[in-house]
Amino acid sequence: MKISVIGCGYLGAVHAASMAELGHDVIGIDVDEVRIDTLARGKAPFHEPGFDDILQKNATRLTFTTDMSVVKEAKVHFVAVGTPQASDGSADMTYVNSAIEGLLPFISEGHLVVGKSTVPVGTAERLSEQVTSTGAVLMWNPEFLREGFAVQDTLSPDRLVYGIPEGDSGEWARATLDALYEQILATGTPRLLMNFATAELVKVSANAFLATKISFINAMAEIAEVTGANVTQLADAIGHDARIGRRFLNAGVGFGGGCLPKDIRGFVARAEELGVGQSLSFLRDVDAINLRRRGRVLEMLVEELGDLTGKTIAVWGMAFKPDSDDIRDSPALDITESLARAGAKVVAADPAALLPAQRRLAQSGLSDSISLTDDHLVAARNADALVIATEWKQFSTADPVVVAGLLATALVIDGRNCLDSDAWKKAGFRYRGMGRS
Ligand code: UGA
């Protein structure tokens, strides 16, 4: 089948290449010329394991362009543009609205528009009026991929969610998307049919639940810190209860990235617009707990070292999570900037996120106090303390004896609770974890 994917960011680019991997001919469209150029050369514009491979392997079935008019060659059009956070916390719908407006002149009866972007509930109903005025049909098919596992999550998702209109057009939309996803469905992937509002809510409520789970365990970490309890042992113990589950119960400096933080804020803003703000007021606490944990690292360093002016702090990690070069709302970057503002000299290391971090720091005016390297051992040299801010494997498996030999003071703040605390203590470290000592 010939399809188009509008928006070639994280979501769209991976979706386009994955659809080509399933055997479809795909046109990827984006307004960003540099990104389109990179993708057209078979290169990934971001760090994502396995993405380069499927991009190159399926090059003959993939076209990337900035020219919207080529969508007329396709019958199914995925809308995968971003919905960043607006200044009031709500989701900025500019890109979704302009993608739909850009599509309208080129679609007609027999065309299916499939929304994949994360949108405020009610959006699909509104856009459906525009799309059906051309004779085409709109459906909503939210995406649940995680960065770092994007290809795997797209090709082997936990479930497929179809938000469809009532009646024959909904049935036709379902059959069309079923044909496109035939290989995924053949493996037994559950496919759930629902109306637009439910499909939109499934996506944001899933992210809100995950954020709540992380903030729950981080709240327990706060209690553990004043009682001498160990939050990792607590998570292991409650996680054995299948109703709770152990995943997403890792306490630390909290969640970041381009999705969880902005999605919970957008969800709160939408609930308020709908007059049910109270229903989601707990998400404000989820957000507050999350941001508080970033500040805790600075507090711990002051507890250990006193005034940070002139102190050198090594920070391992810049990306919001391992196996990613994404620094959007990254706790690691936030912590680095707060240390620099407190007068410290920071040497930060990340194996993948150096370039984006460099660009961001150049804008922050803090670049004089922060230097960056891709070598975590270089960053540790002569530092007064080490902060683990992202749990890259090379950090969690570093030899504490070697690291102790590099630092000026053997002090480690394990912001991701990813180190073997006994081994680090044995190597002479003063070890401070998040909710565990
Ligand atoms: C998240 C969701 O997990 C995806 O299902 C969803 O499709 C995606 O957002 C999206 O809306 O597009 P992602 O942002 O890639 O995916 O990252 P996660 O793996 O969810 O991690 C988010 C943050 O939570 C990271 O900063 C991570 O370090 C943190 N985290 C995760 C914890 O602090 N503790 C945990 O136990 C798990």
Coordinates of C-alpha atoms and ligand atoms in Angstrom, one line a residue:
M1 CA 0.0 0.0 0.0
K2 CA 1.2 3.6 -0.7
I3 CA 1.1 5.7 2.4
S4 CA 2.2 9.1 3.6
V5 CA 3.5 10.1 7.0
I6 CA 3.3 13.8 7.9
G7 CA 5.8 14.8 10.5
C8 CA 9.2 13.1 10.6
G9 CA 10.2 13.6 14.2
Y10 CA 10.7 10.8 16.5
L11 CA 7.2 9.3 16.1
G12 CA 6.8 9.9 12.4
A13 CA 10.3 8.9 11.1
V14 CA 10.2 5.7 13.0
H15 CA 6.6 5.0 11.9
A16 CA 7.6 5.7 8.3
A17 CA 10.5 3.3 8.3
S18 CA 8.6 0.7 10.2
M19 CA 5.8 0.8 7.6
A20 CA 8.4 0.4 4.9
E21 CA 9.7 -2.6 6.9
L22 CA 6.2 -4.1 6.6
G23 CA 6.5 -3.8 2.8
H24 CA 4.6 -0.5 2.2
D25 CA 5.7 2.3 0.0
V26 CA 6.1 5.4 2.2
I27 CA 6.4 9.1 1.6
G28 CA 7.7 11.0 4.7
I29 CA 6.9 14.7 4.8
D30 CA 8.3 17.4 7.1
V31 CA 8.8 21.1 7.0
D32 CA 12.3 20.8 8.4
E33 CA 14.6 20.6 5.4
V34 CA 17.7 19.5 7.3
R35 CA 15.8 16.6 8.8
I36 CA 14.3 15.5 5.5
D37 CA 17.8 15.7 3.9
T38 CA 19.3 13.5 6.6
L39 CA 16.5 10.9 6.3
A40 CA 16.7 10.9 2.5
R41 CA 20.4 10.1 2.8
G42 CA 19.4 7.1 5.0
K43 CA 20.7 8.6 8.2
A44 CA 18.8 8.9 11.5
P45 CA 18.5 12.5 12.7
F46 CA 18.5 11.2 16.3
H47 CA 20.0 8.4 18.3
E48 CA 17.6 5.4 18.3
P49 CA 18.9 1.8 18.4
G50 CA 17.9 -0.2 15.2
F51 CA 16.5 2.8 13.4
D52 CA 19.4 3.3 11.0
D53 CA 19.1 -0.4 10.0
I54 CA 15.5 -0.3 9.0
L55 CA 16.0 3.1 7.3
Q56 CA 18.8 1.8 5.1
K57 CA 17.3 -1.7 4.5
N58 CA 14.0 -0.2 3.2
A59 CA 15.5 2.7 1.3
T60 CA 13.8 1.7 -2.0
R61 CA 10.4 1.9 -0.4
L62 CA 11.0 5.3 1.4
T63 CA 10.9 8.8 0.0
F64 CA 11.4 11.9 2.1
T65 CA 10.3 15.4 1.0
T66 CA 9.1 18.8 2.2
D67 CA 6.6 18.9 -0.7
M68 CA 3.1 18.3 0.7
S69 CA 1.6 17.8 -2.8
V70 CA 3.1 14.4 -3.1
V71 CA 0.6 13.0 -0.6
K72 CA -1.8 12.8 -3.5
E73 CA 0.0 9.6 -4.6
A74 CA -1.0 7.9 -1.3
K75 CA -4.3 6.7 0.0
V76 CA -3.5 6.5 3.7
H77 CA -2.0 9.5 5.5
F78 CA -0.6 9.3 9.0
V79 CA -0.4 12.6 11.0
A80 CA 2.5 12.2 13.3
V81 CA 3.5 15.8 14.1
G82 CA 4.4 17.1 17.5
T83 CA 2.1 18.7 20.1
P84 CA 4.6 20.6 22.3
Q85 CA 3.7 22.3 25.5
A86 CA 2.3 25.8 25.1
S87 CA 3.2 28.5 27.6
D88 CA 0.0 28.0 29.6
G89 CA 0.7 24.2 29.9
S90 CA -1.8 23.1 27.3
A91 CA -0.9 21.2 24.1
D92 CA 0.1 23.5 21.2
M93 CA -2.0 22.3 18.3
T94 CA -0.4 24.5 15.6
Y95 CA 1.4 21.6 13.9
V96 CA -1.6 19.2 13.9
N97 CA -3.9 21.9 12.6
S98 CA -1.5 22.9 9.8
A99 CA -0.9 19.3 8.9
I100 CA -4.6 18.7 8.4
E101 CA -5.0 22.0 6.5
G102 CA -2.1 21.1 4.3
L103 CA -3.6 17.7 3.5
L104 CA -7.2 18.9 2.7
P105 CA -6.5 20.0 -0.9
F106 CA -5.1 16.5 -1.8
I107 CA -7.6 14.1 -0.2
S108 CA -11.0 12.9 -1.3
E109 CA -13.2 9.9 -1.1
G110 CA -11.2 6.7 -0.6
H111 CA -8.5 8.4 1.4
L112 CA -8.0 7.6 5.1
V113 CA -6.3 10.1 7.5
V114 CA -4.9 8.4 10.6
G115 CA -4.0 10.6 13.6
K116 CA -1.1 9.4 15.6
S117 CA -0.1 12.6 17.5
T118 CA -0.9 12.9 21.2
V119 CA -3.8 15.4 21.3
P120 CA -6.3 16.8 23.8
V121 CA -9.5 14.8 24.0
G122 CA -12.0 16.3 21.5
T123 CA -9.5 17.0 18.8
A124 CA -10.4 14.2 16.5
E125 CA -14.1 15.0 16.6
R126 CA -13.2 18.6 15.6
L127 CA -10.8 17.6 12.8
S128 CA -13.2 14.9 11.5
E129 CA -15.5 17.6 10.3
Q130 CA -12.8 19.1 8.1
V131 CA -11.6 15.7 6.8
T132 CA -15.1 14.4 6.0
S133 CA -15.9 17.6 4.1
T134 CA -13.5 16.2 1.4
G135 CA -15.1 12.8 1.3
A136 CA -12.1 11.2 3.2
V137 CA -12.4 9.5 6.6
L138 CA -10.5 10.3 9.8
M139 CA -9.5 7.8 12.5
W140 CA -7.2 8.1 15.6
N141 CA -4.5 5.5 16.2
P142 CA -2.4 6.7 19.1
E143 CA 1.2 5.5 19.4
F144 CA 2.8 4.1 22.6
L145 CA 6.4 3.8 21.6
R146 CA 9.2 4.4 24.0
E147 CA 12.4 6.2 22.9
G148 CA 15.2 3.7 23.0
F149 CA 12.8 0.9 22.0
A150 CA 10.9 2.8 19.2
V151 CA 11.4 0.3 16.4
Q152 CA 10.5 -2.7 18.5
D153 CA 7.5 -0.9 20.0
T154 CA 6.2 0.1 16.6
L155 CA 6.5 -3.3 15.0
S156 CA 5.5 -5.3 18.1
P157 CA 3.2 -3.1 20.1
D158 CA 1.4 -4.3 23.3
R159 CA -1.8 -3.3 21.6
L160 CA -3.3 -1.3 18.7
V161 CA -5.9 1.3 19.5
Y162 CA -8.3 2.4 16.8
G163 CA -10.5 5.4 17.4
I164 CA -13.1 5.2 14.6
P165 CA -16.3 7.1 13.6
E166 CA -19.6 5.4 13.9
G167 CA -21.2 3.5 10.9
D168 CA -19.9 2.3 7.6
S169 CA -17.0 4.8 7.4
G170 CA -15.7 3.5 10.7
E171 CA -15.9 -0.1 9.5
W172 CA -14.0 0.8 6.3
A173 CA -11.3 2.7 8.3
R174 CA -10.9 -0.4 10.5
A175 CA -10.5 -2.7 7.5
T176 CA -8.1 -0.4 5.8
L177 CA -5.8 -0.1 8.8
D178 CA -6.1 -3.8 9.5
A179 CA -4.8 -4.5 6.0
L180 CA -1.9 -2.1 6.6
Y181 CA -1.0 -3.7 10.0
E182 CA -1.7 -7.2 8.8
Q183 CA 1.6 -8.6 9.9
I184 CA 1.4 -7.0 13.3
L185 CA -2.1 -8.3 13.8
A186 CA -1.1 -11.8 12.6
T187 CA 1.1 -12.2 15.7
G188 CA -1.9 -11.9 17.9
T189 CA -1.5 -8.2 18.9
P190 CA -4.8 -7.1 20.5
R191 CA -6.6 -4.5 18.5
L192 CA -9.1 -2.4 20.4
L193 CA -12.0 -0.5 18.7
M194 CA -13.4 2.6 20.4
N195 CA -14.7 6.1 19.7
F196 CA -12.5 9.1 19.1
A197 CA -12.6 10.5 22.7
T198 CA -11.7 7.1 24.2
A199 CA -8.8 6.6 21.9
E200 CA -7.4 10.1 22.7
L201 CA -7.9 9.5 26.4
V202 CA -6.2 6.0 26.3
K203 CA -3.0 7.7 25.2
V204 CA -2.8 10.5 27.7
S205 CA -4.2 8.4 30.6
A206 CA -1.5 5.8 29.9
N207 CA 1.2 8.4 30.2
A208 CA -0.5 10.0 33.2
F209 CA -0.6 6.6 34.9
L210 CA 3.1 5.9 34.2
A211 CA 4.0 9.4 35.5
T212 CA 2.0 8.8 38.6
K213 CA 3.7 5.4 39.2
I214 CA 7.1 7.1 39.0
S215 CA 6.1 9.9 41.3
F216 CA 4.5 7.5 43.8
I217 CA 7.8 5.7 44.2
N218 CA 9.7 9.0 44.4
A219 CA 7.3 10.1 47.2
M220 CA 8.1 6.8 49.0
A221 CA 11.8 7.8 48.4
E222 CA 11.2 11.0 50.3
I223 CA 9.7 9.1 53.2
A224 CA 12.5 6.6 53.1
E225 CA 15.1 9.4 53.3
V226 CA 13.8 10.5 56.7
T227 CA 13.1 7.1 58.1
G228 CA 16.2 5.1 57.1
A229 CA 14.1 2.8 54.8
N230 CA 15.4 1.6 51.4
V231 CA 13.1 2.5 48.5
T232 CA 14.6 -0.1 46.1
Q233 CA 13.8 -2.9 48.5
L234 CA 10.4 -1.4 49.1
A235 CA 9.8 -1.3 45.3
D236 CA 11.0 -4.9 44.9
A237 CA 8.6 -6.0 47.7
I238 CA 5.5 -4.2 46.5
G239 CA 6.3 -5.0 42.9
H240 CA 5.9 -8.8 43.6
D241 CA 2.2 -8.1 43.9
A242 CA 1.0 -8.6 40.3
R243 CA -1.6 -5.9 40.8
I244 CA 1.2 -3.4 41.4
G245 CA 4.0 -4.7 39.2
R246 CA 7.7 -3.8 39.5
R247 CA 8.1 -1.9 36.2
F248 CA 8.2 2.0 36.4
L249 CA 8.9 1.8 40.1
N250 CA 12.5 3.0 39.9
A251 CA 13.0 5.9 42.2
G252 CA 15.5 8.6 41.2
V253 CA 15.6 12.1 39.8
G254 CA 12.3 11.4 38.0
F255 CA 10.8 11.5 34.6
G256 CA 11.7 13.8 31.7
G257 CA 11.5 13.7 27.9
G258 CA 9.2 15.1 25.3
C259 CA 6.2 13.2 26.5
L260 CA 5.4 12.4 30.2
P261 CA 5.9 16.0 31.6
K262 CA 4.1 17.8 28.8
D263 CA 1.4 15.2 28.5
I264 CA 0.4 15.4 32.2
R265 CA 0.3 19.2 32.1
G266 CA -1.7 19.2 28.8
F267 CA -4.1 16.7 30.4
V268 CA -4.7 18.9 33.4
A269 CA -5.2 22.0 31.2
R270 CA -7.8 20.1 29.1
A271 CA -9.6 18.8 32.1
E272 CA -9.9 22.4 33.4
E273 CA -11.3 23.5 30.0
L274 CA -13.8 20.8 30.3
G275 CA -14.9 21.9 33.8
V276 CA -13.5 18.8 35.5
G277 CA -10.1 20.1 36.6
Q278 CA -10.6 18.6 40.1
S279 CA -10.5 15.1 38.6
L280 CA -6.9 15.6 37.6
S281 CA -5.7 17.9 40.3
F282 CA -3.5 15.0 41.7
L283 CA -1.4 15.3 38.5
R284 CA -0.2 18.6 39.8
D285 CA 1.3 16.8 42.8
V286 CA 2.7 14.1 40.4
D287 CA 4.5 17.0 38.6
A288 CA 5.6 18.7 41.8
I289 CA 7.1 15.5 43.3
N290 CA 8.9 14.9 40.1
L291 CA 10.5 18.3 39.9
R292 CA 11.4 18.2 43.7
R293 CA 13.5 15.1 43.1
R294 CA 15.7 17.0 40.7
G295 CA 16.3 19.7 43.4
R296 CA 17.2 17.0 45.9
V297 CA 20.5 16.3 44.2
L298 CA 21.6 19.9 44.8
E299 CA 20.4 19.7 48.5
M300 CA 22.4 16.5 49.0
L301 CA 25.6 18.0 47.5
V302 CA 25.2 21.1 49.8
E303 CA 24.7 18.7 52.8
E304 CA 27.9 16.9 51.9
L305 CA 30.1 19.8 50.6
G306 CA 28.7 23.0 52.0
D307 CA 28.7 26.0 49.6
L308 CA 29.2 24.7 46.1
T309 CA 31.0 27.9 44.8
G310 CA 34.2 26.9 43.1
K311 CA 33.5 23.1 43.6
T312 CA 33.9 20.8 40.6
I313 CA 31.0 18.4 40.1
A314 CA 31.1 15.6 37.5
V315 CA 27.6 14.7 36.1
W316 CA 27.2 11.5 34.3
G317 CA 24.3 11.8 31.8
M318 CA 22.6 14.5 29.8
A319 CA 19.9 12.6 28.0
F320 CA 16.5 12.2 29.7
K321 CA 17.1 8.4 29.7
P322 CA 19.7 5.9 28.4
D323 CA 19.9 4.9 24.7
S324 CA 18.6 8.3 23.6
D325 CA 20.1 11.7 22.7
D326 CA 16.9 13.5 23.7
I327 CA 17.5 16.2 26.2
R328 CA 13.9 17.6 26.2
D329 CA 12.9 18.3 29.9
S330 CA 15.9 16.1 30.9
P331 CA 16.4 15.9 34.7
A332 CA 20.1 15.5 34.0
L333 CA 20.3 18.8 32.2
D334 CA 18.2 20.6 34.8
I335 CA 20.4 19.3 37.6
T336 CA 23.5 20.4 35.6
E337 CA 22.2 23.9 35.2
S338 CA 21.1 24.2 38.8
L339 CA 24.6 23.2 40.0
A340 CA 26.2 25.8 37.7
R341 CA 23.7 28.4 39.0
A342 CA 24.8 27.5 42.6
G343 CA 28.4 28.4 41.6
A344 CA 29.8 24.9 40.8
K345 CA 32.0 24.1 37.9
V346 CA 30.3 21.2 36.1
V347 CA 31.9 18.6 33.8
A348 CA 29.1 16.6 32.2
A349 CA 29.4 13.4 30.2
D350 CA 27.0 11.7 27.9
P351 CA 27.8 9.2 25.1
A352 CA 25.1 10.4 22.8
A353 CA 23.5 13.7 23.8
L354 CA 26.5 16.1 23.6
L355 CA 25.5 18.0 20.5
P356 CA 21.9 18.8 21.6
A357 CA 23.2 19.6 25.1
Q358 CA 25.8 22.0 23.7
R359 CA 23.2 23.8 21.7
R360 CA 20.9 24.1 24.7
L361 CA 23.7 25.3 27.1
A362 CA 24.8 27.9 24.5
Q363 CA 21.3 29.5 24.9
S364 CA 21.3 29.2 28.7
G365 CA 24.2 31.6 29.3
L366 CA 25.8 28.9 31.6
S367 CA 28.3 27.5 29.1
D368 CA 31.2 29.1 30.9
S369 CA 30.6 27.0 34.0
I370 CA 29.7 23.8 32.2
S371 CA 32.0 21.7 30.0
L372 CA 30.9 18.6 28.2
T373 CA 32.6 15.4 27.2
D374 CA 31.6 12.0 25.8
D375 CA 34.0 10.3 28.2
H376 CA 32.6 9.8 31.7
L377 CA 36.0 8.9 33.1
V378 CA 37.5 12.2 31.8
A379 CA 34.6 14.0 33.5
A380 CA 35.3 12.4 36.8
R381 CA 38.9 13.6 36.9
N382 CA 39.6 15.8 40.0
A383 CA 35.9 16.4 40.7
D384 CA 34.7 17.0 44.3
A385 CA 31.7 14.8 43.7
L386 CA 30.1 12.6 41.1
V387 CA 26.3 12.7 40.2
I388 CA 24.7 9.9 38.2
A389 CA 21.9 11.6 36.3
T390 CA 21.1 9.1 33.5
E391 CA 21.6 5.3 33.9
W392 CA 23.6 4.6 30.8
K393 CA 25.0 1.1 31.0
Q394 CA 28.6 2.2 30.9
F395 CA 27.9 4.4 34.0
S396 CA 26.2 1.7 36.1
T397 CA 28.9 -0.8 35.2
A398 CA 31.9 1.5 35.8
D399 CA 34.5 0.1 38.1
P400 CA 34.2 2.1 41.4
V401 CA 37.9 1.5 42.2
V402 CA 38.9 3.2 39.0
V403 CA 36.5 6.1 39.5
A404 CA 37.6 6.6 43.1
G405 CA 41.1 7.0 41.8
L406 CA 40.0 9.8 39.4
L407 CA 37.9 11.9 41.8
A408 CA 39.3 14.4 44.3
T409 CA 36.7 13.3 46.8
A410 CA 35.1 9.9 46.7
L411 CA 31.5 11.1 46.9
V412 CA 28.7 9.8 44.7
I413 CA 25.1 10.9 44.4
D414 CA 23.4 8.0 42.6
G415 CA 20.4 10.0 41.1
R416 CA 19.2 6.8 39.3
N417 CA 19.8 4.2 42.1
C418 CA 21.6 2.2 39.4
L419 CA 24.9 1.6 41.1
D420 CA 25.9 -1.4 43.2
S421 CA 26.0 0.6 46.4
D422 CA 27.9 -2.0 48.4
A423 CA 30.7 -2.2 45.7
W424 CA 31.0 1.6 45.6
K425 CA 31.1 1.9 49.4
K426 CA 33.7 -0.9 49.4
A427 CA 35.8 1.2 47.0
G428 CA 35.9 4.0 49.6
F429 CA 32.9 6.0 48.4
R430 CA 30.5 8.1 50.5
Y431 CA 27.3 6.8 48.7
R432 CA 24.0 8.7 48.6
G433 CA 21.1 7.2 46.7
M434 CA 17.6 8.6 46.1
G435 CA 15.6 7.1 49.0
R436 CA 18.4 4.6 49.9
S437 CA 21.8 4.9 51.5
Ligands
UGA1 C1 6.8 7.5 27.2 C2 5.9 6.3 27.4 O1 6.5 5.3 28.1 C3 5.5 5.7 26.0 O2 4.6 4.6 26.1 C4 4.8 6.8 25.2 O3 4.5 6.3 23.8 C5 5.8 8.0 25.0 O4 6.1 8.5 26.3 C6 5.1 9.0 24.2 O5 4.1 9.6 24.7 O6 5.5 9.3 23.1 P1 9.4 7.9 26.7 O7 9.1 9.3 26.9 O8 10.2 7.4 25.6 O9 8.0 7.1 26.6 O10 10.1 7.4 28.0 P2 9.8 6.4 29.3 O11 10.5 5.1 29.0 O12 8.4 6.3 29.6 O13 10.6 7.2 30.4 C7 10.2 8.5 30.8 C8 11.0 9.0 31.9 O14 10.7 8.3 33.1 C9 12.5 8.9 31.7 O15 13.1 10.1 32.1 C10 12.9 7.8 32.7 O16 14.2 7.9 33.2 C11 11.9 8.0 33.8 N1 11.6 6.7 34.6 C12 11.1 5.6 34.0 C13 11.8 6.8 36.0 O17 12.3 7.8 36.5 N2 11.6 5.6 36.7 C14 11.1 4.5 36.1 O18 10.8 3.5 36.9 C15 10.8 4.5 34.8

